[in-house]
Coordinates of C-alpha atoms in Angstrom, one line a residue:
Chain A
X1263 CA 102.0 119.4 102.5
X1264 CA 103.6 116.1 103.1
X1265 CA 106.7 116.9 105.0
X1266 CA 105.4 116.3 108.5
X1267 CA 106.7 112.8 108.8
X1268 CA 110.1 113.1 110.4
X1269 CA 109.2 116.3 112.2
X1270 CA 112.6 117.6 111.0
X1271 CA 110.9 119.6 108.2
X1272 CA 112.2 119.7 104.7
X1273 CA 115.7 121.1 104.8
X1274 CA 115.6 122.1 101.2
X1275 CA 118.5 124.3 100.7
X1276 CA 119.5 124.6 97.1
X1277 CA 121.5 121.5 96.3
X1278 CA 125.1 122.1 95.6
X1279 CA 126.3 120.2 92.5
X1280 CA 127.9 117.0 93.6
X1281 CA 131.0 117.9 91.7
X1282 CA 130.0 116.8 88.2
X1283 CA 130.5 113.1 88.9
X1284 CA 127.0 113.7 89.9
X1285 CA 125.0 113.2 86.7
X1286 CA 126.1 109.7 85.8
X1287 CA 126.0 108.3 89.3
X1288 CA 122.7 109.9 90.0
X1289 CA 121.1 108.5 86.9
X1290 CA 122.4 105.1 88.0
X1291 CA 120.5 105.4 91.3
X1292 CA 117.4 106.3 89.4
X1293 CA 117.7 103.7 86.7
X1294 CA 115.8 100.8 88.3
X1295 CA 112.9 103.0 89.1
X1296 CA 113.0 104.5 85.7
X1297 CA 113.0 101.1 84.0
X1298 CA 109.9 100.1 86.1
X1299 CA 108.2 103.4 85.3
X1300 CA 108.8 102.9 81.6
X1301 CA 107.7 99.2 81.4
X1302 CA 104.8 99.2 83.9
X1303 CA 103.4 102.7 83.6
X1304 CA 104.6 104.8 80.6
X1305 CA 104.3 102.2 77.9
X1306 CA 101.0 100.8 79.4
X1307 CA 99.6 104.3 79.4
X1308 CA 100.3 104.7 75.7
X1309 CA 98.9 101.2 75.1
X1310 CA 95.7 102.1 77.0
X1311 CA 95.3 105.2 74.9
X1312 CA 95.8 103.2 71.7
X1313 CA 93.5 100.4 72.8
X1314 CA 90.8 102.8 73.6
X1315 CA 90.8 103.8 69.9
X1316 CA 90.5 100.2 68.8
X1317 CA 87.8 97.6 68.4
X1318 CA 89.1 94.6 70.2
X1319 CA 87.8 91.0 70.2
X1320 CA 87.9 88.7 73.2
X1321 CA 90.8 86.8 71.8
X1322 CA 93.1 89.7 71.1
X1323 CA 93.7 91.5 67.9
X1324 CA 91.7 94.4 66.8
X1325 CA 91.4 97.3 64.4
X1326 CA 91.6 101.0 64.7
X1327 CA 88.2 102.5 64.9
X1328 CA 88.8 106.1 66.1
X1329 CA 86.5 107.3 68.8
X1330 CA 83.9 104.5 68.4
X1331 CA 84.5 103.2 71.9
X1332 CA 84.0 106.6 73.4
X1333 CA 80.8 107.0 71.4
X1334 CA 79.6 103.6 72.5
X1335 CA 80.5 104.5 76.1
X1336 CA 78.6 107.8 76.1
X1337 CA 75.6 106.1 74.5
X1338 CA 75.6 103.2 77.1
X1339 CA 73.1 103.6 79.8
X1340 CA 75.3 101.4 82.1
X1341 CA 78.0 104.0 81.9
X1342 CA 75.8 106.8 83.0
X1343 CA 74.4 104.7 85.9
X1344 CA 77.9 103.9 87.0
X1345 CA 78.9 107.5 86.8
X1346 CA 75.8 108.4 88.9
X1347 CA 76.7 105.7 91.4
X1348 CA 80.3 106.8 91.7
X1349 CA 79.2 110.4 92.2
X1350 CA 76.7 109.4 94.9
X1351 CA 79.3 107.3 96.7
X1352 CA 81.9 110.1 96.5
X1353 CA 79.4 112.7 97.7
X1354 CA 78.4 110.6 100.7
X1355 CA 82.0 109.7 101.7
X1356 CA 82.7 113.5 101.7
X1357 CA 80.1 113.9 104.4
X1358 CA 82.4 111.9 106.5
X1359 CA 84.9 114.7 106.5
X1360 CA 82.9 117.1 108.8
X1361 CA 82.4 114.0 111.0
X1362 CA 86.2 113.4 111.0
X1363 CA 86.8 117.0 111.9
X1364 CA 84.5 116.8 114.8
X1365 CA 86.0 113.5 116.1
X1366 CA 89.6 114.8 115.8
X1367 CA 88.6 118.0 117.6
X1368 CA 87.1 115.9 120.4
X1369 CA 90.1 113.6 120.6
X1370 CA 92.4 116.7 120.6
X1371 CA 90.3 118.1 123.5
X1372 CA 90.3 114.9 125.5
X1373 CA 92.9 115.0 128.2
X1374 CA 93.0 111.2 128.7
X1375 CA 92.7 108.3 126.4
X1376 CA 93.7 109.9 123.1
X1377 CA 95.8 107.0 122.1
X1378 CA 93.1 104.4 122.7
X1379 CA 90.5 106.5 120.8
X1380 CA 92.8 106.8 117.9
X1381 CA 93.4 103.1 117.8
X1382 CA 89.6 102.3 118.0
X1383 CA 88.6 104.7 115.3
X1384 CA 91.4 103.5 113.1
X1385 CA 90.6 99.8 113.3
X1386 CA 88.4 99.7 110.1
X1387 CA 91.3 101.2 108.1
X1388 CA 93.5 98.2 108.8
X1389 CA 90.8 95.6 108.2
X1390 CA 90.6 94.0 104.8
X1391 CA 87.9 95.8 102.8
X1392 CA 86.7 92.4 101.7
X1393 CA 86.2 91.4 105.4
X1394 CA 84.5 94.8 106.1
X1395 CA 82.2 94.3 103.2
X1396 CA 81.2 90.8 104.4
X1397 CA 80.5 91.9 107.9
X1398 CA 78.3 94.8 106.8
X1399 CA 76.6 92.7 104.2
X1400 CA 75.4 90.5 107.1
X1401 CA 74.5 93.5 109.2
X1402 CA 72.5 95.0 106.3
X1403 CA 70.6 91.7 105.6
X1404 CA 66.9 92.6 105.1
X1405 CA 65.4 89.8 107.0
X1406 CA 67.6 89.1 110.0
X1407 CA 70.4 91.7 109.8
X1408 CA 71.3 93.6 112.9
X1409 CA 70.4 97.0 111.5
X1410 CA 66.8 96.1 110.5
X1411 CA 66.3 94.3 113.8
X1412 CA 67.5 97.4 115.6
X1413 CA 65.3 99.7 113.5
X1414 CA 62.4 97.3 114.2
X1415 CA 62.7 98.3 117.9
X1416 CA 61.4 101.8 116.8
X1417 CA 58.8 100.3 114.5
X1418 CA 60.8 101.1 111.4
X1419 CA 60.6 98.4 108.7
X1420 CA 64.0 98.8 107.0
X1421 CA 64.6 97.8 103.3
X1422 CA 66.9 95.0 102.1
X1423 CA 69.7 97.4 102.1
X1424 CA 72.2 95.9 99.8
X1425 CA 69.7 93.8 97.7
X1426 CA 67.5 96.8 96.9
X1427 CA 68.8 98.7 93.8
X1428 CA 67.3 101.9 95.0
X1429 CA 69.3 102.0 98.3
X1430 CA 72.3 99.8 97.8
X1431 CA 74.8 102.4 96.8
X1432 CA 73.8 104.6 99.7
X1433 CA 74.2 101.7 102.1
X1434 CA 77.6 100.9 100.7
X1435 CA 78.7 104.6 100.9
X1436 CA 77.8 104.6 104.6
X1437 CA 80.3 101.8 105.0
X1438 CA 82.7 103.9 103.0
X1439 CA 82.4 106.7 105.6
X1440 CA 82.9 104.2 108.4
X1441 CA 86.0 102.7 106.7
X1442 CA 87.7 106.0 105.9
X1443 CA 87.0 107.9 109.1
X1444 CA 90.2 106.7 110.8
X1445 CA 92.5 107.9 108.0
X1446 CA 90.9 111.3 107.9
X1447 CA 91.1 111.6 111.7
X1448 CA 94.8 110.9 111.7
X1449 CA 95.6 113.4 108.9
X1450 CA 93.3 116.1 110.5
X1451 CA 94.7 115.3 113.9
X1452 CA 98.2 115.9 112.7
X1453 CA 97.0 119.3 111.3
X1454 CA 95.5 120.2 114.7
X1455 CA 98.7 119.4 116.5
X1456 CA 100.3 122.0 114.4
X1457 CA 98.0 124.8 115.6
X1458 CA 100.1 126.9 118.0
X1459 CA 98.9 126.5 121.6
X1460 CA 99.5 130.2 122.3
X1461 CA 96.7 131.2 120.0
X1462 CA 94.3 129.0 122.0
X1463 CA 95.5 130.4 125.2
X1464 CA 95.3 134.0 124.1
X1465 CA 91.8 133.5 122.8
X1466 CA 90.6 131.9 126.0
X1467 CA 92.1 134.8 128.0
X1468 CA 89.9 137.0 125.8
X1469 CA 87.0 134.9 126.9
X1470 CA 86.3 132.7 123.9
X1471 CA 84.6 129.4 124.7
X1472 CA 85.5 126.1 123.1
X1473 CA 82.9 126.4 120.4
X1474 CA 84.1 129.9 119.4
X1475 CA 87.7 128.7 119.4
X1476 CA 86.7 125.8 117.2
X1477 CA 85.1 128.0 114.6
X1478 CA 87.3 131.0 114.9
X1479 CA 90.7 129.4 115.2
X1480 CA 90.8 125.6 114.7
X1481 CA 88.7 125.5 111.6
X1482 CA 90.5 128.2 109.6
X1483 CA 93.9 127.0 110.6
X1484 CA 92.9 123.4 109.8
X1485 CA 91.6 124.3 106.4
X1486 CA 94.7 123.2 104.4
X1487 CA 94.5 119.8 106.0
X1488 CA 90.7 119.6 105.3
X1489 CA 91.4 120.5 101.7
X1490 CA 94.1 117.8 101.5
X1491 CA 91.8 115.2 103.0
X1492 CA 88.9 116.1 100.6
X1493 CA 91.2 115.9 97.5
X1494 CA 92.4 112.5 98.6
X1495 CA 88.9 111.3 99.4
X1496 CA 87.5 112.3 96.1
X1497 CA 90.3 110.5 94.2
X1498 CA 90.0 107.3 96.1
X1499 CA 86.2 107.3 96.3
X1500 CA 86.0 107.6 92.5
X1501 CA 87.9 104.4 92.3
X1502 CA 85.8 102.4 94.7
X1503 CA 85.7 98.7 93.8
X1504 CA 86.2 96.3 96.7
X1505 CA 83.0 97.1 98.6
X1506 CA 80.8 96.8 95.6
X1507 CA 82.5 93.5 94.6
X1508 CA 81.9 92.0 98.0
X1509 CA 78.7 93.6 99.3
X1510 CA 76.7 93.5 96.0
X1511 CA 78.5 91.1 93.8
X1512 CA 77.8 89.7 90.4
X1513 CA 74.3 88.3 90.0
X1514 CA 72.8 90.5 92.6
X1515 CA 69.6 92.3 91.5
X1516 CA 71.0 95.5 92.9
X1517 CA 74.2 95.4 90.8
X1518 CA 73.0 97.6 88.0
X1519 CA 71.8 100.2 90.5
X1520 CA 75.0 100.3 92.4
X1521 CA 77.8 99.5 90.0
X1522 CA 80.6 102.1 90.2
X1523 CA 82.8 103.2 87.3
X1524 CA 85.7 100.9 88.3
X1525 CA 83.4 97.9 88.7
X1526 CA 82.1 98.6 85.2
X1527 CA 85.7 98.8 84.0
X1528 CA 86.6 95.5 85.6
X1529 CA 83.5 93.9 84.1
X1530 CA 84.1 95.1 80.6
X1531 CA 87.9 94.7 80.5
X1532 CA 88.3 91.5 82.4
X1533 CA 85.1 89.6 82.5
X1534 CA 83.8 90.4 79.0
X1535 CA 87.3 90.8 77.7
X1536 CA 86.5 94.0 75.8
X1537 CA 89.8 95.7 76.3
X1538 CA 89.1 98.6 74.0
X1539 CA 85.9 99.5 75.8
X1540 CA 87.6 99.0 79.1
X1541 CA 90.5 101.3 78.1
X1542 CA 88.0 104.0 77.1
X1543 CA 86.4 103.8 80.6
X1544 CA 89.9 104.1 82.2
X1545 CA 90.6 107.2 80.1
X1546 CA 87.3 108.8 80.9
X1547 CA 87.8 108.0 84.6
X1548 CA 91.2 109.8 84.5
X1549 CA 89.5 112.8 83.0
X1550 CA 86.8 112.8 85.6
X1551 CA 89.4 112.6 88.4
X1552 CA 91.5 115.3 86.9
X1553 CA 88.4 117.5 86.5
X1554 CA 87.2 116.9 90.1
X1555 CA 90.7 117.7 91.4
X1556 CA 91.0 120.8 89.3
X1557 CA 87.6 122.1 90.5
X1558 CA 88.7 121.5 94.1
X1559 CA 91.9 123.4 93.6
X1560 CA 89.9 126.3 92.0
X1561 CA 87.5 126.4 94.9
X1562 CA 90.2 126.2 97.6
X1563 CA 91.0 129.9 97.0
X1564 CA 87.6 130.7 98.5
X1565 CA 87.9 128.8 101.7
X1566 CA 91.4 127.5 102.4
X1567 CA 93.3 129.7 104.8
X1568 CA 97.1 129.7 104.4
X1569 CA 98.1 131.7 107.5
Chain B
X657 CA 101.3 114.4 122.0
X658 CA 100.9 114.8 125.7
X659 CA 101.7 118.5 125.7
X660 CA 98.2 119.7 126.3
X661 CA 97.0 122.8 128.1
X662 CA 98.0 122.8 131.7
X663 CA 97.5 126.5 132.2
X664 CA 93.9 126.7 131.3
X665 CA 91.3 126.8 134.1
X666 CA 90.7 123.3 135.4
X667 CA 87.2 123.8 136.8
X668 CA 85.9 125.3 133.5
X669 CA 87.1 122.2 131.6
X670 CA 85.4 119.6 133.6
X671 CA 82.1 119.7 131.9
X672 CA 83.6 119.8 128.4
X673 CA 85.8 116.8 129.3
X674 CA 82.6 114.9 130.3
X675 CA 80.8 115.7 127.1
X676 CA 83.9 115.0 125.0
X677 CA 84.4 111.5 126.4
X678 CA 80.7 110.6 126.2
X679 CA 80.7 111.6 122.5
X680 CA 83.9 109.8 121.8
X681 CA 82.8 106.6 123.5
X682 CA 79.5 106.6 121.6
X683 CA 81.4 107.0 118.4
X684 CA 84.0 104.4 119.3
X685 CA 81.1 102.0 119.9
X686 CA 79.9 102.4 116.4
X687 CA 83.4 101.8 115.1
X688 CA 83.9 98.7 117.1
X689 CA 80.4 97.1 117.2
X690 CA 80.7 95.5 113.8
X691 CA 83.8 93.7 114.9
X692 CA 82.1 92.5 118.1
X693 CA 79.1 91.3 116.1
X694 CA 81.5 89.5 113.7
X695 CA 83.2 87.7 116.5
X696 CA 80.0 86.7 118.3
X697 CA 78.4 85.5 115.1
X698 CA 81.5 83.4 114.2
X699 CA 80.8 81.3 117.3
X700 CA 77.0 80.8 116.7
X701 CA 75.3 78.1 114.8
X702 CA 73.8 78.8 111.4
X703 CA 70.2 79.0 112.7
X704 CA 71.3 81.3 115.6
X705 CA 72.9 83.6 113.0
X706 CA 69.6 84.0 111.3
X707 CA 67.4 84.3 114.5
X708 CA 64.7 87.0 114.7
X709 CA 65.0 88.6 117.2
X710 CA 68.8 88.2 117.3
X711 CA 70.5 86.6 120.2
X712 CA 73.4 88.6 121.5
X713 CA 75.5 85.7 122.7
X714 CA 75.8 82.3 121.1
X715 CA 74.0 79.5 122.9
X716 CA 77.3 77.7 123.4
X717 CA 80.5 79.2 122.3
X718 CA 81.4 76.7 119.6
X719 CA 84.3 77.0 117.2
X720 CA 82.9 74.7 114.5
X721 CA 82.7 77.5 112.0
X722 CA 86.4 78.0 112.4
X723 CA 86.9 74.3 111.8
X724 CA 84.7 74.6 108.7
X725 CA 86.7 77.6 107.5
X726 CA 90.0 75.7 107.8
X727 CA 88.5 72.7 106.1
X728 CA 87.1 74.6 103.1
X729 CA 89.8 77.2 102.6
X730 CA 93.5 76.4 102.0
X731 CA 94.2 79.0 104.6
X732 CA 98.0 78.4 105.0
X733 CA 98.5 78.4 101.2
X734 CA 96.6 81.7 100.8
X735 CA 98.6 83.2 103.8
X736 CA 101.8 82.1 102.1
X737 CA 100.8 83.8 98.9
X738 CA 99.7 87.0 100.6
X739 CA 102.8 87.1 102.8
X740 CA 105.1 86.3 99.8
X741 CA 103.6 89.1 97.7
X742 CA 103.8 91.5 100.6
X743 CA 107.5 90.8 101.3
X744 CA 108.4 91.1 97.6
X745 CA 106.5 94.3 97.3
X746 CA 107.8 95.9 100.4
X747 CA 111.4 94.9 99.9
X748 CA 111.4 95.9 96.3
X749 CA 109.7 99.2 96.9
X750 CA 112.0 100.2 99.8
X751 CA 115.0 99.4 97.7
X752 CA 114.0 100.9 94.4
X753 CA 112.3 104.0 95.9
X754 CA 115.2 104.7 98.2
X755 CA 117.7 104.4 95.4
X756 CA 115.7 106.7 93.1
X757 CA 114.9 109.2 96.0
X758 CA 118.6 109.4 96.8
X759 CA 119.4 110.1 93.1
X760 CA 116.8 112.9 93.0
X761 CA 117.8 114.3 96.4
X762 CA 121.6 114.5 96.0
X763 CA 122.6 114.6 92.4
X764 CA 122.4 117.3 89.8
X765 CA 121.7 116.5 86.3
X766 CA 119.8 118.1 83.4
X767 CA 116.1 117.5 83.5
X768 CA 116.1 116.3 87.1
X769 CA 113.0 118.2 88.2
X770 CA 111.2 117.3 85.0
X771 CA 111.9 113.6 85.5
X772 CA 110.9 113.7 89.2
X773 CA 107.7 115.4 88.2
X774 CA 107.0 112.8 85.6
X775 CA 107.5 110.1 88.2
X776 CA 105.0 111.6 90.5
X777 CA 102.3 112.3 87.9
X778 CA 102.6 108.8 86.4
X779 CA 102.4 107.0 89.6
X780 CA 99.6 109.1 91.0
X781 CA 97.3 108.5 88.1
X782 CA 94.5 106.0 88.8
X783 CA 95.8 102.4 88.5
X784 CA 93.0 101.4 86.1
X785 CA 94.8 103.5 83.5
X786 CA 97.6 101.0 83.4
X787 CA 96.0 97.7 84.5
X788 CA 95.0 96.4 81.1
X789 CA 98.4 96.7 79.6
X790 CA 100.1 95.6 82.8
X791 CA 98.0 92.5 82.6
X792 CA 99.0 91.9 79.0
X793 CA 102.7 92.4 80.0
X794 CA 102.5 90.0 82.9
X795 CA 100.8 87.5 80.6
X796 CA 103.3 88.0 77.8
X797 CA 106.1 87.3 80.3
X798 CA 104.4 84.1 81.3
X799 CA 104.0 85.4 84.8
X800 CA 100.2 85.0 85.2
X801 CA 99.3 83.1 88.3
X802 CA 102.6 83.8 90.1
X803 CA 103.3 85.5 93.3
X804 CA 105.9 88.0 91.8
X805 CA 103.1 89.1 89.4
X806 CA 101.0 90.1 92.3
X807 CA 103.7 92.2 93.8
X808 CA 105.1 93.7 90.6
X809 CA 103.2 97.0 89.9
X810 CA 103.2 98.0 93.5
X811 CA 107.0 98.0 93.8
X812 CA 107.1 101.3 92.0
X813 CA 105.6 104.0 94.1
X814 CA 105.4 107.7 93.8
X815 CA 104.5 108.1 97.4
X816 CA 107.5 106.0 98.5
X817 CA 109.9 108.0 96.2
X818 CA 108.5 111.3 97.4
X819 CA 108.7 110.4 101.0
X820 CA 112.2 109.0 100.8
X821 CA 113.4 112.0 99.0
X822 CA 112.0 114.2 101.8
X823 CA 113.9 112.1 104.3
X824 CA 117.2 112.4 102.4
X825 CA 116.8 116.1 101.9
X826 CA 116.4 116.5 105.7
X827 CA 119.8 114.9 106.4
X828 CA 122.6 117.5 106.6
X829 CA 125.2 117.2 103.8
X830 CA 128.1 117.2 106.2
X831 CA 127.6 113.5 106.9
X832 CA 128.3 112.7 103.2
X833 CA 131.1 115.2 102.8
X834 CA 132.9 113.7 105.8
X835 CA 132.4 110.2 104.5
X836 CA 133.6 111.2 101.0
X837 CA 136.8 112.7 102.5
X838 CA 137.3 109.4 104.1
X839 CA 137.2 107.9 100.6
X840 CA 133.8 106.3 100.6
X841 CA 132.1 105.9 97.2
X842 CA 128.5 107.0 96.4
X843 CA 127.2 103.5 96.8
X844 CA 128.7 103.0 100.3
X845 CA 127.6 106.4 101.4
X846 CA 124.1 105.6 100.3
X847 CA 124.0 102.1 101.8
X848 CA 126.0 102.6 105.0
X849 CA 125.4 106.2 106.0
X850 CA 122.3 107.7 104.4
X851 CA 119.9 104.8 104.3
X852 CA 120.2 103.9 108.0
X853 CA 119.5 107.5 108.9
X854 CA 116.0 107.4 107.2
X855 CA 114.8 104.6 109.6
X856 CA 111.6 106.3 110.7
X857 CA 110.6 107.0 107.1
X858 CA 111.5 103.4 106.1
X859 CA 109.4 102.1 108.9
X860 CA 106.3 104.2 108.0
X861 CA 106.7 103.3 104.4
X862 CA 107.0 99.6 105.2
X863 CA 103.9 99.6 107.3
X864 CA 101.8 101.5 104.7
X865 CA 102.9 99.4 101.8
X866 CA 102.2 96.3 103.8
X867 CA 98.7 97.6 104.5
X868 CA 98.0 98.2 100.8
X869 CA 99.5 94.9 99.7
X870 CA 97.6 92.9 102.3
X871 CA 94.3 94.5 101.4
X872 CA 94.5 94.8 97.7
X873 CA 91.8 93.1 95.7
X874 CA 91.5 94.2 92.1
X875 CA 95.0 93.5 90.8
X876 CA 95.4 90.0 92.5
X877 CA 91.9 89.2 91.3
X878 CA 93.0 89.9 87.7
X879 CA 96.4 88.2 87.6
X880 CA 95.6 85.1 89.5
X881 CA 93.0 82.4 88.7
X882 CA 94.2 79.2 90.4
X883 CA 93.8 78.3 94.1
X884 CA 97.5 78.1 94.5
X885 CA 98.1 81.7 93.9
X886 CA 95.0 83.3 95.5
X887 CA 95.7 86.0 98.0
X888 CA 93.7 86.0 101.3
X889 CA 91.2 88.8 100.1
X890 CA 90.6 86.9 96.8
X891 CA 90.1 83.6 98.6
X892 CA 87.8 85.3 101.1
X893 CA 85.7 86.8 98.4
X894 CA 85.5 83.5 96.6
X895 CA 84.3 81.8 99.9
X896 CA 81.5 84.3 100.0
X897 CA 80.6 83.5 96.4
X898 CA 80.2 79.9 97.3
X899 CA 78.8 80.0 100.8
X900 CA 77.1 83.4 100.8
X901 CA 74.5 82.4 103.5
X902 CA 76.7 80.6 106.0
X903 CA 77.2 83.7 108.1
X904 CA 79.1 82.0 111.0
X905 CA 81.6 80.7 108.5
X906 CA 82.0 84.0 106.7
X907 CA 82.4 85.9 110.0
X908 CA 85.0 83.4 111.2
X909 CA 86.9 83.6 107.9
X910 CA 86.8 87.4 107.7
X911 CA 87.9 87.6 111.4
X912 CA 90.9 85.2 110.9
X913 CA 92.0 87.0 107.8
X914 CA 91.8 90.5 109.3
X915 CA 93.5 89.5 112.5
X916 CA 97.2 89.5 111.5
X917 CA 97.1 93.1 110.4
X918 CA 95.1 94.3 113.3
X919 CA 97.6 92.7 115.7
X920 CA 100.5 94.3 113.8
X921 CA 98.7 97.7 113.8
X922 CA 98.2 97.6 117.6
X923 CA 101.8 96.8 118.0
X924 CA 103.1 99.4 115.6
X925 CA 100.5 102.2 115.9
X926 CA 103.1 105.0 115.7
X927 CA 104.5 103.9 112.4
X928 CA 101.0 103.5 111.0
X929 CA 99.9 106.9 112.1
X930 CA 103.2 108.5 110.9
X931 CA 102.7 106.9 107.5
X932 CA 99.1 108.0 107.2
X933 CA 99.7 111.5 108.5
X934 CA 102.5 112.1 106.1
X935 CA 100.1 111.3 103.3
X936 CA 97.1 109.3 102.5
X937 CA 98.3 108.8 99.0
X938 CA 97.8 105.3 97.6
X939 CA 100.9 103.2 97.5

C-alpha cells in the first residue's frame, strides 16, 4: 500500500542470488542499521519489559515485584481517566476522516485551483504542534477568545474551553481534526487519482450524477485508502501528547479531565521518575494499539473493497 | 494532476464547479483563519489582545512583541540546536536507511525476510516503548543535553528503510550488472549508480524527516534541560509556561518559529506531498 511514491510501481521480480558474494556484503550494508536497532530499540524494549516488572525508586535501583506495577496501574483512577481521554480524542479525530474524504472529492472535482487548495489545507500539518496549540489556546480563551466572542454573536455563552475539565479534551480533539486533515486529504487524494477515469465516464454516460458516482464508484474504490488512513489515525491519536502539553499544561484545573495516556506516561516516567510504572503504561499502550489495529483489520473484511 | 475530464459535458458541470469552489473556499478559510488571527494578534498591544469585543486590526501595527520575543528567547541559539539536530537526523537517516535498504533489496542471505520484518515491527511500535531505556542509554553515555542525543533515535527509521527498499527494487538490475562487468565493486555501485537514481525518494524522505525532527516535542523535552540545548518547540513551550497571558508575545513567537518550515513547504510542495502520500507513517 505504500508503493505509490515513484510511480514506477514495485518491480519486485524474485531476486536472483547476487552470486554468493551476496551474503557477507549484504550484511555489511545492513550492519549500521542493525547495530542501531539493537542498541536503541531491541535492548530498550527488553529493558522496558523488565522495568515494568520492577519497583523502581526515583534514584535508580529497584527490585523485582512481578505484576505489581500493572496491578497498581489498573487500580489507578488516573489511568482509567487517561484511557477514556485518549479514546475520546481518537474517536473525534476519526470523525475527521469523512470530512477529509469530502474535501478530497471536492478538490478532485475542482477544475482550477487544486494546487492552492492542497497547500492551504496542508498548512496546519507543517506548523509546529506547539505553535498550533498556543494559537488555539488563545482562540479558546473563555473570556476574550475569538471562538466565544463569535458564539456570543448568536447569543451563545461558550465555556472556558480548555480550562473546563468537562470539555477540554473535546476542544483539543477538534484541533486534532484541524491538524490532521491535510495529511488525510493528501493520502486520500492520491487514492482518488488512482481511480480509472473510464469508470467515471462510463457511469456518466449511463446517466449517473456526481453524487451517485461518489457513492457508487469513488467511495468503494477509495476504501483501501480510507482504511489505511484510519489505521494510521488511530495509531497516532492514541499517542497524542503535544497538544495536551501546550493547550492544557501542568497546573491547569482541566489536566486530570484531559490527560492522555502518553501524557500520563511522561508524567510518571519523567516528572515523578517512577520508571517501573511508566514502563507498565508503555506496555499497556502497546497492547491497546495492537488491539485497536487488529480490530480494524478484522472489520476491514466487511467494508474494504479490493477491486 | 491536470488530466481531468475534458470529454464530460461542460454545461452540466458549471453548477457543480460553483458549489465545489464555494465549499472549498469556506473550508480553506477555517484552515487559514487561525494563522491570520495569530499574525494580527502578534502586532497588537496586550490590552488589544484581550479586548471584548475583539478588534480585527491592531490600532497601530507595532512589532514590539517581536522585539520582546527576541529579547526573552535566545532564538538564534534555539534555531541552531533545532537545525543541528535536524541535519544530523536527516543525514544519518538517509545514509543508514539507504545502506540497509540496499542490503535488503539486492542481496540474498539466510533469514533476510525475517530480519526485514523485525526491522519494520520494531521501528513501527510506539516510541514510548523505548523512550525510558533510550533515555538511560543516552544518560549513561554522558550525552544528556547534547544535540546528537536529540537526533539519535530518529536516525533509525522503518519508514525510511521501507521506502528506500521500494526505490531500489524499482531500479532494473541491468544497471548494476553492467557496472559489475566494468569492474565496479558493491560499494561503488551503491554510491555512484544506485543511490543517485533514488533521488525523488531521497527528497521525499528528507522533507518528511525534517518535518518530524523540527516538530518533535516529547524526546527533546526529555533529553535536554538547559537553555543551550533546547529546541525551538521546547523553548516555545517554556515561553508559554512563563508568559502564558502575553498573547501578542506568544503569537509572535509561535509565528516566527513556524515560519521556516512553512516557507520550505511552499517551495517544496511536491516533495512533501509525495512523502505523505507514500505513507503517513511516523518517522
